[in-house]
């Protein structure tokens, strides 16, 4: 996979919004209240604001945006870890490849179905499915099969209506396959 992160562009966006003037911050907040999103440069303006009063305005605006879009809704989901093999080595994570004490497991489809039924039995309707990054033990094919297994799994309490995912970086065609899984 080619590197799609443009370091120079990100640095430029950060550089042009260092110590933003009050008026600039207020303009960005006014735009945020329109609920149509912000550009990376506008987001950088807010992130680099140090004035305490303006930071308070950012918090007030963030609450306004959140409540306008989501209201007083709380959404719960149950995490479902289907495999813990990983070829990466993030220091904070127990799945990191250097962790030799971890017993590595990739659940079978039968085990994933059983986990889904247990989650459903608790009344959950939403799952966050995730695994480590590994080209063979946590392949996209495996992940898609797991999604299809969960959606096909029902019991007396209802069905899983939504599966959110955390996956390794994908190509556009791979994202399309993931989106089509049901
Ligand atoms: S599972 Fe994710 S966070 Fe953990 S080591 Fe692998 S890539 Fe890093």
Coordinates of C-alpha atoms and ligand atoms in Angstrom, one line a residue:
X1 CA 0.0 0.0 0.0
X2 CA 1.4 3.4 -0.9
X3 CA 1.9 6.1 1.7
X4 CA -1.3 8.2 1.4
X5 CA -0.4 10.6 4.3
X6 CA 1.0 13.9 2.9
X7 CA 3.4 15.0 5.7
X8 CA 4.3 18.2 4.0
X9 CA 0.7 19.2 3.5
X10 CA -0.2 18.5 7.2
X11 CA 2.8 20.4 8.4
X12 CA 1.8 23.4 6.2
X13 CA -1.7 23.4 7.6
X14 CA -0.3 23.4 11.1
X15 CA 2.3 26.1 10.3
X16 CA -0.2 28.6 8.8
X17 CA -2.5 28.4 11.9
X18 CA 0.0 28.8 14.7
X19 CA -1.3 31.2 17.5
X20 CA -4.5 32.2 15.6
X21 CA -6.0 35.7 16.1
X22 CA -9.2 35.9 18.1
X23 CA -11.3 37.0 15.1
X24 CA -10.1 34.0 13.1
X25 CA -11.1 31.6 16.0
X26 CA -14.5 33.2 16.2
X27 CA -15.0 32.9 12.5
X28 CA -14.2 29.2 12.6
X29 CA -16.6 28.8 15.5
X30 CA -19.4 30.6 13.6
X31 CA -18.8 28.2 10.7
X32 CA -18.8 25.2 13.1
X33 CA -22.3 26.2 14.3
X34 CA -23.5 25.8 10.7
X35 CA -23.0 22.0 11.2
X36 CA -21.4 21.5 7.8
X37 CA -17.9 20.5 9.1
X38 CA -14.6 22.3 9.1
X39 CA -11.5 22.1 6.8
X40 CA -8.2 20.8 8.1
X41 CA -6.9 24.4 8.3
X42 CA -9.9 25.5 10.3
X43 CA -9.6 22.5 12.6
X44 CA -5.9 23.4 13.1
X45 CA -6.9 26.9 14.2
X46 CA -9.0 25.5 17.0
X47 CA -6.4 22.9 18.0
X48 CA -3.8 25.6 18.3
X49 CA -5.8 28.1 20.3
X50 CA -4.3 28.8 23.7
X51 CA -6.5 31.7 25.0
X52 CA -8.5 30.3 27.9
X53 CA -11.6 32.3 27.1
X54 CA -11.5 31.1 23.5
X55 CA -10.9 27.5 24.6
X56 CA -14.1 27.9 26.7
X57 CA -15.9 29.1 23.6
X58 CA -14.7 26.1 21.7
X59 CA -16.0 23.8 24.4
X60 CA -19.4 25.6 24.3
X61 CA -19.6 25.3 20.5
X62 CA -18.5 21.6 20.6
X63 CA -21.4 20.9 22.9
X64 CA -23.8 22.9 20.7
X65 CA -22.6 20.8 17.6
X66 CA -22.9 17.5 19.5
X67 CA -26.4 18.2 20.8
X68 CA -27.6 19.6 17.5
X69 CA -26.5 16.4 15.7
X70 CA -27.0 13.7 18.3
X71 CA -29.3 15.2 20.9
X72 CA -29.3 13.4 24.3
X73 CA -28.7 10.0 22.8
X74 CA -26.3 7.5 24.2
X75 CA -25.3 4.6 21.9
X76 CA -23.8 1.5 23.5
X77 CA -22.0 -1.2 21.6
X78 CA -20.2 -4.4 22.6
X79 CA -16.7 -5.1 21.5
X80 CA -16.0 -8.4 19.8
X81 CA -12.3 -9.2 19.4
X82 CA -12.1 -12.0 16.9
X83 CA -8.3 -12.5 16.6
X84 CA -5.2 -11.2 18.4
X85 CA -2.5 -11.9 15.9
X86 CA -0.7 -8.8 14.9
X87 CA 2.4 -8.0 12.8
X88 CA 2.7 -4.5 14.2
X89 CA 4.4 -3.5 17.4
X90 CA 2.5 -0.6 19.0
X91 CA 4.1 -0.3 22.5
X92 CA 0.8 0.4 24.4
X93 CA -1.0 -2.7 23.0
X94 CA -1.0 -6.2 24.4
X95 CA -1.5 -7.6 20.8
X96 CA 2.0 -6.2 19.7
X97 CA 4.1 -8.8 18.0
X98 CA 6.9 -8.5 20.6
X99 CA 4.5 -9.7 23.4
X100 CA 5.6 -13.3 23.6
X101 CA 3.4 -14.0 26.6
X102 CA 0.1 -13.6 24.8
X103 CA -1.6 -16.7 23.6
X104 CA -2.5 -16.0 20.0
X105 CA -6.0 -16.9 18.9
X106 CA -8.2 -16.5 15.8
X107 CA -11.7 -17.5 16.6
X108 CA -13.4 -20.0 14.3
X109 CA -16.7 -18.9 12.7
X110 CA -18.5 -21.2 15.1
X111 CA -16.9 -19.5 18.0
X112 CA -17.7 -16.1 16.5
X113 CA -21.3 -17.1 16.2
X114 CA -21.4 -18.2 19.8
X115 CA -19.9 -14.9 20.9
X116 CA -22.5 -13.0 18.9
X117 CA -25.3 -15.0 20.5
X118 CA -23.9 -14.3 23.9
X119 CA -23.8 -10.6 23.1
X120 CA -27.3 -10.6 21.8
X121 CA -28.5 -12.5 24.8
X122 CA -27.3 -9.4 26.8
X123 CA -29.6 -7.3 24.7
X124 CA -27.0 -5.6 22.6
X125 CA -27.9 -4.5 19.0
X126 CA -24.5 -3.1 18.0
X127 CA -21.1 -4.7 17.9
X128 CA -17.6 -3.2 17.4
X129 CA -15.7 -6.0 15.6
X130 CA -11.9 -5.8 15.6
X131 CA -8.7 -7.8 15.5
X132 CA -5.0 -7.2 15.1
X133 CA -3.3 -6.5 11.8
X134 CA -2.0 -9.7 10.3
X135 CA -1.8 -10.5 6.6
X136 CA -2.9 -14.2 6.9
X137 CA -4.3 -14.7 10.4
X138 CA -6.6 -11.6 10.3
X139 CA -7.1 -11.2 6.5
X140 CA -9.9 -9.2 5.0
X141 CA -11.5 -12.4 3.8
X142 CA -11.6 -13.7 7.4
X143 CA -13.0 -10.4 8.6
X144 CA -15.7 -10.3 6.0
X145 CA -16.7 -13.9 6.8
X146 CA -16.9 -13.0 10.5
X147 CA -19.2 -10.1 9.7
X148 CA -21.5 -12.3 7.6
X149 CA -21.5 -14.9 10.4
X150 CA -22.6 -12.4 13.0
X151 CA -25.3 -10.9 10.8
X152 CA -26.6 -14.4 10.1
X153 CA -26.7 -15.2 13.8
X154 CA -30.0 -14.7 15.6
X155 CA -31.5 -15.8 18.8
X156 CA -34.6 -15.1 20.9
X157 CA -33.5 -11.6 21.8
X158 CA -33.3 -10.2 18.3
X159 CA -30.5 -9.5 15.8
X160 CA -27.3 -7.6 15.7
X161 CA -28.4 -4.5 13.7
X162 CA -25.0 -2.9 13.2
X163 CA -21.4 -3.9 13.2
X164 CA -18.9 -1.2 13.5
X165 CA -15.4 -2.2 12.6
X166 CA -11.8 -1.4 13.3
X167 CA -9.6 -2.7 10.5
X168 CA -6.1 -2.2 9.1
X169 CA -5.7 0.4 6.3
X170 CA -7.4 -0.8 3.2
X171 CA -7.4 0.0 -0.5
X172 CA -10.6 1.5 -2.0
X173 CA -11.6 -1.8 -3.6
X174 CA -11.2 -3.5 -0.3
X175 CA -13.3 -0.9 1.5
X176 CA -16.0 -1.6 -1.1
X177 CA -15.9 -5.3 -0.3
X178 CA -16.1 -4.6 3.4
X179 CA -19.1 -2.2 2.9
X180 CA -20.9 -4.9 0.9
X181 CA -20.6 -7.5 3.6
X182 CA -24.0 -8.4 5.2
Ligands
LIG1 S1 -3.6 -4.6 17.3 FE1 -3.5 -2.5 16.6 S2 -2.8 -1.3 18.3 FE2 -2.3 -3.4 18.7 S3 -0.2 -3.7 18.0 FE3 -1.6 -4.3 16.4 S4 -1.9 -2.5 15.1 FE4 -1.0 -1.8 17.0

